[in-house]
Amino acid sequence: MSILEVNNLAKRFGQTEVLKHISFSLEEGECLSIIGSSGSGKTTLLRCLNFLERADAGQIAVRGETLFNADAPGAGIDSRDKRLHFGLVFQSFNLFPQYTALANVTLASRLLAKKQPDYKKRKKEILAQIDENGKQLLDQVGLLSKMDLYPHQLSGGQQQRVAIARALALQPDILCFDEPTSALDPELTGEVLKVIRSLADQHTTMVIVTHEMQFARDVSDKVLFMDEGFVVEYGTPADVFEHPANERTKQFLERYMAG
């Protein structure tokens, strides 16, 4: 059974159809890269998956459980529990400036811990474990030595790596990236891609919206090419990059791979 199933997802803003009946599936441990020109609907698709936008039609299921069905009563009620299936790393880091790197990583876990029935009795033990987990995640992204620094004391690449650790902290089923290197200069881009590559090597289930074509080709198990709200091409990197079936895909790849 696929870990993620998306069926006929559609979204419009006013009279503009941004997503047009998007369907795909993803197996556990796979990395899916979503590519396409700006305005093709990539980020909107990611936001619908994370329930930051409500799709107008379609279904989203994780591990066989339907999290969203536009035809079902109450489909617009998006609980926090649904969002916990997905971790999201934004383009612009979105770290809290008033918190240290470690505090940014552990904040959501600390808030959720308060709901545990034995929280008051075991508070010290629970918070110590959360901090230890946060340190391990910062170590995983190569930033343990920076755990007490604030975002303004970190480079853009370091901030994005903290954001990746934060997204991993709640152990989501699927980790999503929205153009994670678009706000970084080339020197810092490499350090972020290195972390994402290591997650792919560990078979972390990921959905990555990216303009980094060579990276998508190297790390992905599946590639989805979007154009004007449609899925134009979907398959393995070899299928999409080496043997594209659609002329629009060929034109896009010639432009981006050349650049």
PDB file of C-alpha atoms in Angstrom:
ATOM      1  CA  MET A   1       0.000   0.000   0.000  1.00  0.00           C
ATOM      2  CA  SER A   2       1.268   3.481  -0.876  1.00  0.00           C
ATOM      3  CA  ILE A   3       2.107   5.780   2.031  1.00  0.00           C
ATOM      4  CA  LEU A   4       0.599   8.736   0.136  1.00  0.00           C
ATOM      5  CA  GLU A   5      -2.264   8.677  -2.360  1.00  0.00           C
ATOM      6  CA  VAL A   6      -3.525  11.823  -4.053  1.00  0.00           C
ATOM      7  CA  ASN A   7      -6.575  11.532  -6.293  1.00  0.00           C
ATOM      8  CA  ASN A   8      -8.081  14.199  -8.574  1.00  0.00           C
ATOM      9  CA  LEU A   9      -6.921  17.109  -6.448  1.00  0.00           C
ATOM     10  CA  ALA A  10      -8.172  20.453  -7.791  1.00  0.00           C
ATOM     11  CA  LYS A  11      -7.792  24.019  -6.581  1.00  0.00           C
ATOM     12  CA  ARG A  12      -8.860  27.381  -7.955  1.00  0.00           C
ATOM     13  CA  PHE A  13      -8.291  30.943  -6.814  1.00  0.00           C
ATOM     14  CA  GLY A  14     -11.196  32.980  -8.120  1.00  0.00           C
ATOM     15  CA  GLN A  15     -11.554  32.122 -11.799  1.00  0.00           C
ATOM     16  CA  THR A  16      -8.035  30.713 -12.073  1.00  0.00           C
ATOM     17  CA  GLU A  17      -7.631  26.942 -11.948  1.00  0.00           C
ATOM     18  CA  VAL A  18      -4.276  26.342 -10.271  1.00  0.00           C
ATOM     19  CA  LEU A  19      -4.487  22.561  -9.825  1.00  0.00           C
ATOM     20  CA  LYS A  20      -6.324  20.461 -12.388  1.00  0.00           C
ATOM     21  CA  HIS A  21      -7.139  16.949 -11.194  1.00  0.00           C
ATOM     22  CA  ILE A  22      -3.755  15.983  -9.802  1.00  0.00           C
ATOM     23  CA  SER A  23      -3.248  12.286  -9.038  1.00  0.00           C
ATOM     24  CA  PHE A  24      -0.139  10.406  -7.916  1.00  0.00           C
ATOM     25  CA  SER A  25       1.061   8.003  -5.237  1.00  0.00           C
ATOM     26  CA  LEU A  26       4.240   7.589  -3.235  1.00  0.00           C
ATOM     27  CA  GLU A  27       5.705   4.518  -1.551  1.00  0.00           C
ATOM     28  CA  GLU A  28       7.259   4.633   1.902  1.00  0.00           C
ATOM     29  CA  GLY A  29      10.940   5.583   1.733  1.00  0.00           C
ATOM     30  CA  GLU A  30      10.655   7.153  -1.717  1.00  0.00           C
ATOM     31  CA  CYS A  31      11.683  10.658  -2.686  1.00  0.00           C
ATOM     32  CA  LEU A  32       9.402  12.502  -5.114  1.00  0.00           C
ATOM     33  CA  SER A  33      10.634  15.670  -6.812  1.00  0.00           C
ATOM     34  CA  ILE A  34       8.044  18.047  -8.261  1.00  0.00           C
ATOM     35  CA  ILE A  35       9.422  20.189 -11.069  1.00  0.00           C
ATOM     36  CA  GLY A  36       7.979  22.780 -13.414  1.00  0.00           C
ATOM     37  CA  SER A  37       8.064  26.459 -14.299  1.00  0.00           C
ATOM     38  CA  SER A  38       7.053  29.151 -11.818  1.00  0.00           C
ATOM     39  CA  GLY A  39       3.274  29.373 -11.686  1.00  0.00           C
ATOM     40  CA  SER A  40       2.713  25.749 -12.669  1.00  0.00           C
ATOM     41  CA  GLY A  41       1.014  24.922  -9.352  1.00  0.00           C
ATOM     42  CA  LYS A  42       3.858  23.180  -7.516  1.00  0.00           C
ATOM     43  CA  THR A  43       3.719  25.190  -4.291  1.00  0.00           C
ATOM     44  CA  THR A  44      -0.085  25.180  -4.224  1.00  0.00           C
ATOM     45  CA  LEU A  45      -0.014  21.391  -4.465  1.00  0.00           C
ATOM     46  CA  LEU A  46       2.403  21.211  -1.547  1.00  0.00           C
ATOM     47  CA  ARG A  47       0.260  23.607   0.521  1.00  0.00           C
ATOM     48  CA  CYS A  48      -2.837  21.490  -0.163  1.00  0.00           C
ATOM     49  CA  LEU A  49      -0.974  18.376   0.973  1.00  0.00           C
ATOM     50  CA  ASN A  50      -0.056  20.148   4.209  1.00  0.00           C
ATOM     51  CA  PHE A  51      -3.583  21.563   4.692  1.00  0.00           C
ATOM     52  CA  LEU A  52      -2.349  25.138   4.497  1.00  0.00           C
ATOM     53  CA  GLU A  53      -4.793  25.443   1.580  1.00  0.00           C
ATOM     54  CA  ARG A  54      -8.074  23.582   1.179  1.00  0.00           C
ATOM     55  CA  ALA A  55      -8.444  21.821  -2.154  1.00  0.00           C
ATOM     56  CA  ASP A  56     -11.764  22.271  -3.955  1.00  0.00           C
ATOM     57  CA  ALA A  57     -11.937  18.659  -5.120  1.00  0.00           C
ATOM     58  CA  GLY A  58     -10.188  15.353  -4.626  1.00  0.00           C
ATOM     59  CA  GLN A  59      -8.857  13.143  -1.858  1.00  0.00           C
ATOM     60  CA  ILE A  60      -5.648  12.804   0.137  1.00  0.00           C
ATOM     61  CA  ALA A  61      -4.842   9.579   2.006  1.00  0.00           C
ATOM     62  CA  VAL A  62      -1.838   8.661   4.170  1.00  0.00           C
ATOM     63  CA  ARG A  63      -1.203   5.021   5.099  1.00  0.00           C
ATOM     64  CA  GLY A  64      -4.663   4.124   3.827  1.00  0.00           C
ATOM     65  CA  GLU A  65      -6.421   6.692   6.018  1.00  0.00           C
ATOM     66  CA  THR A  66      -8.364   9.381   4.142  1.00  0.00           C
ATOM     67  CA  LEU A  67      -7.267  12.709   5.593  1.00  0.00           C
ATOM     68  CA  PHE A  68      -9.133  14.840   3.086  1.00  0.00           C
ATOM     69  CA  ASN A  69     -12.177  14.227   0.921  1.00  0.00           C
ATOM     70  CA  ALA A  70     -13.694  17.314  -0.674  1.00  0.00           C
ATOM     71  CA  ASP A  71     -17.012  15.498  -1.073  1.00  0.00           C
ATOM     72  CA  ALA A  72     -17.304  14.490   2.573  1.00  0.00           C
ATOM     73  CA  PRO A  73     -19.120  16.571   5.220  1.00  0.00           C
ATOM     74  CA  GLY A  74     -16.713  18.609   7.319  1.00  0.00           C
ATOM     75  CA  ALA A  75     -13.923  18.316   4.749  1.00  0.00           C
ATOM     76  CA  GLY A  76     -12.920  21.900   5.449  1.00  0.00           C
ATOM     77  CA  ILE A  77     -12.127  21.187   9.097  1.00  0.00           C
ATOM     78  CA  ASP A  78      -8.367  20.661   9.120  1.00  0.00           C
ATOM     79  CA  SER A  79      -7.171  19.372  12.458  1.00  0.00           C
ATOM     80  CA  ARG A  80      -3.630  19.616  13.733  1.00  0.00           C
ATOM     81  CA  ASP A  81      -3.561  15.834  13.784  1.00  0.00           C
ATOM     82  CA  LYS A  82      -3.836  15.776   9.992  1.00  0.00           C
ATOM     83  CA  ARG A  83      -0.937  18.198   9.615  1.00  0.00           C
ATOM     84  CA  LEU A  84       1.252  16.065  11.864  1.00  0.00           C
ATOM     85  CA  HIS A  85       1.476  13.495   9.065  1.00  0.00           C
ATOM     86  CA  PHE A  86       3.508  16.049   7.099  1.00  0.00           C
ATOM     87  CA  GLY A  87       6.585  18.084   7.965  1.00  0.00           C
ATOM     88  CA  LEU A  88       7.138  21.199   5.863  1.00  0.00           C
ATOM     89  CA  VAL A  89      10.344  23.122   5.170  1.00  0.00           C
ATOM     90  CA  PHE A  90       9.619  26.537   3.669  1.00  0.00           C
ATOM     91  CA  GLN A  91      11.618  28.611   1.179  1.00  0.00           C
ATOM     92  CA  SER A  92      12.286  31.358   3.705  1.00  0.00           C
ATOM     93  CA  PHE A  93      13.174  29.283   6.799  1.00  0.00           C
ATOM     94  CA  ASN A  94      10.363  30.766   8.994  1.00  0.00           C
ATOM     95  CA  LEU A  95      12.356  30.320  12.207  1.00  0.00           C
ATOM     96  CA  PHE A  96      11.201  32.156  15.308  1.00  0.00           C
ATOM     97  CA  PRO A  97      13.775  34.947  15.795  1.00  0.00           C
ATOM     98  CA  GLN A  98      13.319  35.071  19.581  1.00  0.00           C
ATOM     99  CA  TYR A  99      14.300  31.420  20.069  1.00  0.00           C
ATOM    100  CA  THR A 100      17.650  29.647  19.820  1.00  0.00           C
ATOM    101  CA  ALA A 101      18.268  26.954  17.222  1.00  0.00           C
ATOM    102  CA  LEU A 102      17.519  24.241  19.782  1.00  0.00           C
ATOM    103  CA  ALA A 103      14.369  25.992  20.999  1.00  0.00           C
ATOM    104  CA  ASN A 104      13.130  26.328  17.419  1.00  0.00           C
ATOM    105  CA  VAL A 105      13.587  22.599  16.871  1.00  0.00           C
ATOM    106  CA  THR A 106      11.896  21.548  20.128  1.00  0.00           C
ATOM    107  CA  LEU A 107       9.087  24.128  20.392  1.00  0.00           C
ATOM    108  CA  ALA A 108       6.317  22.059  18.764  1.00  0.00           C
ATOM    109  CA  SER A 109       7.279  18.942  20.723  1.00  0.00           C
ATOM    110  CA  ARG A 110       7.157  20.915  23.961  1.00  0.00           C
ATOM    111  CA  LEU A 111       3.692  22.255  23.154  1.00  0.00           C
ATOM    112  CA  LEU A 112       2.366  18.805  22.256  1.00  0.00           C
ATOM    113  CA  ALA A 113       3.885  17.276  25.374  1.00  0.00           C
ATOM    114  CA  LYS A 114       1.603  19.386  27.560  1.00  0.00           C
ATOM    115  CA  LYS A 115      -1.331  17.303  26.302  1.00  0.00           C
ATOM    116  CA  GLN A 116       0.119  14.095  27.749  1.00  0.00           C
ATOM    117  CA  PRO A 117      -1.940  12.930  30.757  1.00  0.00           C
ATOM    118  CA  ASP A 118       1.153  12.451  32.925  1.00  0.00           C
ATOM    119  CA  TYR A 119       2.884  15.659  31.807  1.00  0.00           C
ATOM    120  CA  LYS A 120       2.802  17.429  35.198  1.00  0.00           C
ATOM    121  CA  LYS A 121       4.138  14.374  37.008  1.00  0.00           C
ATOM    122  CA  ARG A 122       6.912  13.681  34.477  1.00  0.00           C
ATOM    123  CA  LYS A 123       7.521  17.203  33.152  1.00  0.00           C
ATOM    124  CA  LYS A 124      11.260  17.326  33.876  1.00  0.00           C
ATOM    125  CA  GLU A 125      11.880  13.894  32.331  1.00  0.00           C
ATOM    126  CA  ILE A 126       9.728  14.599  29.265  1.00  0.00           C
ATOM    127  CA  LEU A 127      11.361  17.974  28.532  1.00  0.00           C
ATOM    128  CA  ALA A 128      14.843  16.507  29.000  1.00  0.00           C
ATOM    129  CA  GLN A 129      14.031  13.819  26.420  1.00  0.00           C
ATOM    130  CA  ILE A 130      12.680  16.430  23.995  1.00  0.00           C
ATOM    131  CA  ASP A 131      15.871  18.475  24.361  1.00  0.00           C
ATOM    132  CA  GLU A 132      18.013  15.383  23.816  1.00  0.00           C
ATOM    133  CA  ASN A 133      16.065  14.539  20.662  1.00  0.00           C
ATOM    134  CA  GLY A 134      16.484  18.132  19.458  1.00  0.00           C
ATOM    135  CA  LYS A 135      20.241  17.947  19.980  1.00  0.00           C
ATOM    136  CA  GLN A 136      20.409  14.691  18.044  1.00  0.00           C
ATOM    137  CA  LEU A 137      18.545  16.273  15.137  1.00  0.00           C
ATOM    138  CA  LEU A 138      20.821  19.324  15.136  1.00  0.00           C
ATOM    139  CA  ASP A 139      23.789  16.953  15.163  1.00  0.00           C
ATOM    140  CA  GLN A 140      22.250  15.116  12.188  1.00  0.00           C
ATOM    141  CA  VAL A 141      22.200  18.348  10.154  1.00  0.00           C
ATOM    142  CA  GLY A 142      25.689  19.323  11.364  1.00  0.00           C
ATOM    143  CA  LEU A 143      24.677  22.135  13.720  1.00  0.00           C
ATOM    144  CA  LEU A 144      24.958  20.809  17.264  1.00  0.00           C
ATOM    145  CA  SER A 145      27.650  23.391  18.017  1.00  0.00           C
ATOM    146  CA  LYS A 146      25.213  26.160  17.020  1.00  0.00           C
ATOM    147  CA  MET A 147      22.313  25.039  19.221  1.00  0.00           C
ATOM    148  CA  ASP A 148      22.442  28.091  21.508  1.00  0.00           C
ATOM    149  CA  LEU A 149      22.649  30.650  18.696  1.00  0.00           C
ATOM    150  CA  TYR A 150      19.695  32.697  17.451  1.00  0.00           C
ATOM    151  CA  PRO A 151      18.596  32.795  13.798  1.00  0.00           C
ATOM    152  CA  HIS A 152      20.233  36.169  13.147  1.00  0.00           C
ATOM    153  CA  GLN A 153      23.560  34.637  14.194  1.00  0.00           C
ATOM    154  CA  LEU A 154      23.285  31.878  11.580  1.00  0.00           C
ATOM    155  CA  SER A 155      23.860  31.916   7.836  1.00  0.00           C
ATOM    156  CA  GLY A 156      20.938  31.261   5.506  1.00  0.00           C
ATOM    157  CA  GLY A 157      22.107  27.710   4.913  1.00  0.00           C
ATOM    158  CA  GLN A 158      22.400  27.092   8.644  1.00  0.00           C
ATOM    159  CA  GLN A 159      18.917  28.515   9.234  1.00  0.00           C
ATOM    160  CA  GLN A 160      17.483  26.194   6.595  1.00  0.00           C
ATOM    161  CA  ARG A 161      19.219  23.219   8.185  1.00  0.00           C
ATOM    162  CA  VAL A 162      17.664  24.181  11.536  1.00  0.00           C
ATOM    163  CA  ALA A 163      14.301  24.327   9.741  1.00  0.00           C
ATOM    164  CA  ILE A 164      14.895  20.782   8.424  1.00  0.00           C
ATOM    165  CA  ALA A 165      15.690  19.551  11.947  1.00  0.00           C
ATOM    166  CA  ARG A 166      12.519  21.264  13.205  1.00  0.00           C
ATOM    167  CA  ALA A 167      10.415  19.531  10.540  1.00  0.00           C
ATOM    168  CA  LEU A 168      11.907  16.157  11.509  1.00  0.00           C
ATOM    169  CA  ALA A 169      11.266  16.664  15.225  1.00  0.00           C
ATOM    170  CA  LEU A 170       7.663  15.447  15.153  1.00  0.00           C
ATOM    171  CA  GLN A 171       8.591  12.372  13.090  1.00  0.00           C
ATOM    172  CA  PRO A 172       6.227  13.070  10.189  1.00  0.00           C
ATOM    173  CA  ASP A 173       5.238  10.335   7.769  1.00  0.00           C
ATOM    174  CA  ILE A 174       6.217  12.565   4.860  1.00  0.00           C
ATOM    175  CA  LEU A 175       8.751  15.401   4.820  1.00  0.00           C
ATOM    176  CA  CYS A 176       7.946  18.186   2.331  1.00  0.00           C
ATOM    177  CA  PHE A 177      10.270  20.860   0.951  1.00  0.00           C
ATOM    178  CA  ASP A 178       9.107  23.971  -0.887  1.00  0.00           C
ATOM    179  CA  GLU A 179      12.086  25.066  -3.005  1.00  0.00           C
ATOM    180  CA  PRO A 180      14.409  24.777   0.009  1.00  0.00           C
ATOM    181  CA  THR A 181      17.380  26.432  -1.694  1.00  0.00           C
ATOM    182  CA  SER A 182      15.661  29.256  -3.595  1.00  0.00           C
ATOM    183  CA  ALA A 183      16.578  31.864  -0.954  1.00  0.00           C
ATOM    184  CA  LEU A 184      20.229  30.778  -0.780  1.00  0.00           C
ATOM    185  CA  ASP A 185      23.304  31.697  -2.782  1.00  0.00           C
ATOM    186  CA  PRO A 186      25.101  28.845  -4.587  1.00  0.00           C
ATOM    187  CA  GLU A 187      27.684  28.345  -1.849  1.00  0.00           C
ATOM    188  CA  LEU A 188      25.017  27.766   0.813  1.00  0.00           C
ATOM    189  CA  THR A 189      22.778  25.734  -1.494  1.00  0.00           C
ATOM    190  CA  GLY A 190      25.247  22.840  -1.454  1.00  0.00           C
ATOM    191  CA  GLU A 191      25.167  22.380   2.313  1.00  0.00           C
ATOM    192  CA  VAL A 192      21.366  22.179   2.365  1.00  0.00           C
ATOM    193  CA  LEU A 193      21.222  19.762  -0.574  1.00  0.00           C
ATOM    194  CA  LYS A 194      23.809  17.597   1.189  1.00  0.00           C
ATOM    195  CA  VAL A 195      21.472  17.228   4.188  1.00  0.00           C
ATOM    196  CA  ILE A 196      18.490  16.390   1.956  1.00  0.00           C
ATOM    197  CA  ARG A 197      20.621  13.883   0.052  1.00  0.00           C
ATOM    198  CA  SER A 198      21.562  12.185   3.346  1.00  0.00           C
ATOM    199  CA  LEU A 199      17.854  11.951   4.254  1.00  0.00           C
ATOM    200  CA  ALA A 200      17.180  10.315   0.880  1.00  0.00           C
ATOM    201  CA  ASP A 201      19.997   7.844   1.577  1.00  0.00           C
ATOM    202  CA  GLN A 202      18.209   6.985   4.847  1.00  0.00           C
ATOM    203  CA  HIS A 203      14.988   6.366   2.863  1.00  0.00           C
ATOM    204  CA  THR A 204      13.109   9.256   4.412  1.00  0.00           C
ATOM    205  CA  THR A 205       9.805   9.670   2.562  1.00  0.00           C
ATOM    206  CA  MET A 206      10.001  13.109   0.934  1.00  0.00           C
ATOM    207  CA  VAL A 207       8.193  15.393  -1.489  1.00  0.00           C
ATOM    208  CA  ILE A 208      10.495  18.120  -2.829  1.00  0.00           C
ATOM    209  CA  VAL A 209       9.466  21.087  -4.953  1.00  0.00           C
ATOM    210  CA  THR A 210      12.720  22.150  -6.578  1.00  0.00           C
ATOM    211  CA  HIS A 211      14.365  23.996  -9.454  1.00  0.00           C
ATOM    212  CA  GLU A 212      17.578  22.013  -8.907  1.00  0.00           C
ATOM    213  CA  MET A 213      17.236  19.679 -11.889  1.00  0.00           C
ATOM    214  CA  GLN A 214      20.469  17.730 -11.451  1.00  0.00           C
ATOM    215  CA  PHE A 215      19.707  17.220  -7.765  1.00  0.00           C
ATOM    216  CA  ALA A 216      16.181  15.987  -8.581  1.00  0.00           C
ATOM    217  CA  ARG A 217      17.646  13.615 -11.142  1.00  0.00           C
ATOM    218  CA  ASP A 218      20.202  12.234  -8.688  1.00  0.00           C
ATOM    219  CA  VAL A 219      18.176  11.740  -5.489  1.00  0.00           C
ATOM    220  CA  SER A 220      14.602  11.089  -6.616  1.00  0.00           C
ATOM    221  CA  ASP A 221      12.800   7.799  -6.965  1.00  0.00           C
ATOM    222  CA  LYS A 222       9.965   9.538  -8.819  1.00  0.00           C
ATOM    223  CA  VAL A 223       9.717  12.857 -10.661  1.00  0.00           C
ATOM    224  CA  LEU A 224       6.495  14.738 -11.376  1.00  0.00           C
ATOM    225  CA  PHE A 225       6.521  17.509 -13.984  1.00  0.00           C
ATOM    226  CA  MET A 226       3.721  20.081 -13.722  1.00  0.00           C
ATOM    227  CA  ASP A 227       2.651  22.627 -16.317  1.00  0.00           C
ATOM    228  CA  GLU A 228      -0.295  25.031 -16.026  1.00  0.00           C
ATOM    229  CA  GLY A 229      -1.826  23.032 -13.172  1.00  0.00           C
ATOM    230  CA  PHE A 230      -1.619  19.632 -14.865  1.00  0.00           C
ATOM    231  CA  VAL A 231       0.611  16.626 -14.248  1.00  0.00           C
ATOM    232  CA  VAL A 232       2.280  16.392 -17.651  1.00  0.00           C
ATOM    233  CA  GLU A 233       4.880  13.723 -16.843  1.00  0.00           C
ATOM    234  CA  TYR A 234       5.299  11.313 -13.924  1.00  0.00           C
ATOM    235  CA  GLY A 235       7.807   8.505 -13.588  1.00  0.00           C
ATOM    236  CA  THR A 236      11.344   7.567 -12.622  1.00  0.00           C
ATOM    237  CA  PRO A 237      14.165  10.081 -13.179  1.00  0.00           C
ATOM    238  CA  ALA A 238      15.245   8.001 -16.178  1.00  0.00           C
ATOM    239  CA  ASP A 239      11.719   8.169 -17.617  1.00  0.00           C
ATOM    240  CA  VAL A 240      11.322  11.910 -17.156  1.00  0.00           C
ATOM    241  CA  PHE A 241      14.849  13.198 -17.774  1.00  0.00           C
ATOM    242  CA  GLU A 242      16.099  10.772 -20.399  1.00  0.00           C
ATOM    243  CA  HIS A 243      12.921   9.646 -22.171  1.00  0.00           C
ATOM    244  CA  PRO A 244      10.251  12.336 -21.696  1.00  0.00           C
ATOM    245  CA  ALA A 245       7.070  11.449 -23.536  1.00  0.00           C
ATOM    246  CA  ASN A 246       5.647  14.960 -23.735  1.00  0.00           C
ATOM    247  CA  GLU A 247       7.018  17.752 -25.902  1.00  0.00           C
ATOM    248  CA  ARG A 248       6.373  20.301 -23.148  1.00  0.00           C
ATOM    249  CA  THR A 249       8.592  18.296 -20.787  1.00  0.00           C
ATOM    250  CA  LYS A 250      11.367  18.185 -23.379  1.00  0.00           C
ATOM    251  CA  GLN A 251      11.237  21.966 -23.837  1.00  0.00           C
ATOM    252  CA  PHE A 252      11.315  22.591 -20.086  1.00  0.00           C
ATOM    253  CA  LEU A 253      14.253  20.252 -19.471  1.00  0.00           C
ATOM    254  CA  GLU A 254      16.265  21.662 -22.367  1.00  0.00           C
ATOM    255  CA  ARG A 255      15.917  25.129 -20.887  1.00  0.00           C
ATOM    256  CA  TYR A 256      16.590  24.237 -17.248  1.00  0.00           C
ATOM    257  CA  MET A 257      19.286  21.619 -17.756  1.00  0.00           C
ATOM    258  CA  ALA A 258      21.118  23.994 -20.078  1.00  0.00           C
ATOM    259  CA  GLY A 259      20.882  26.740 -17.457  1.00  0.00           C
TER     260      GLY A 259
END
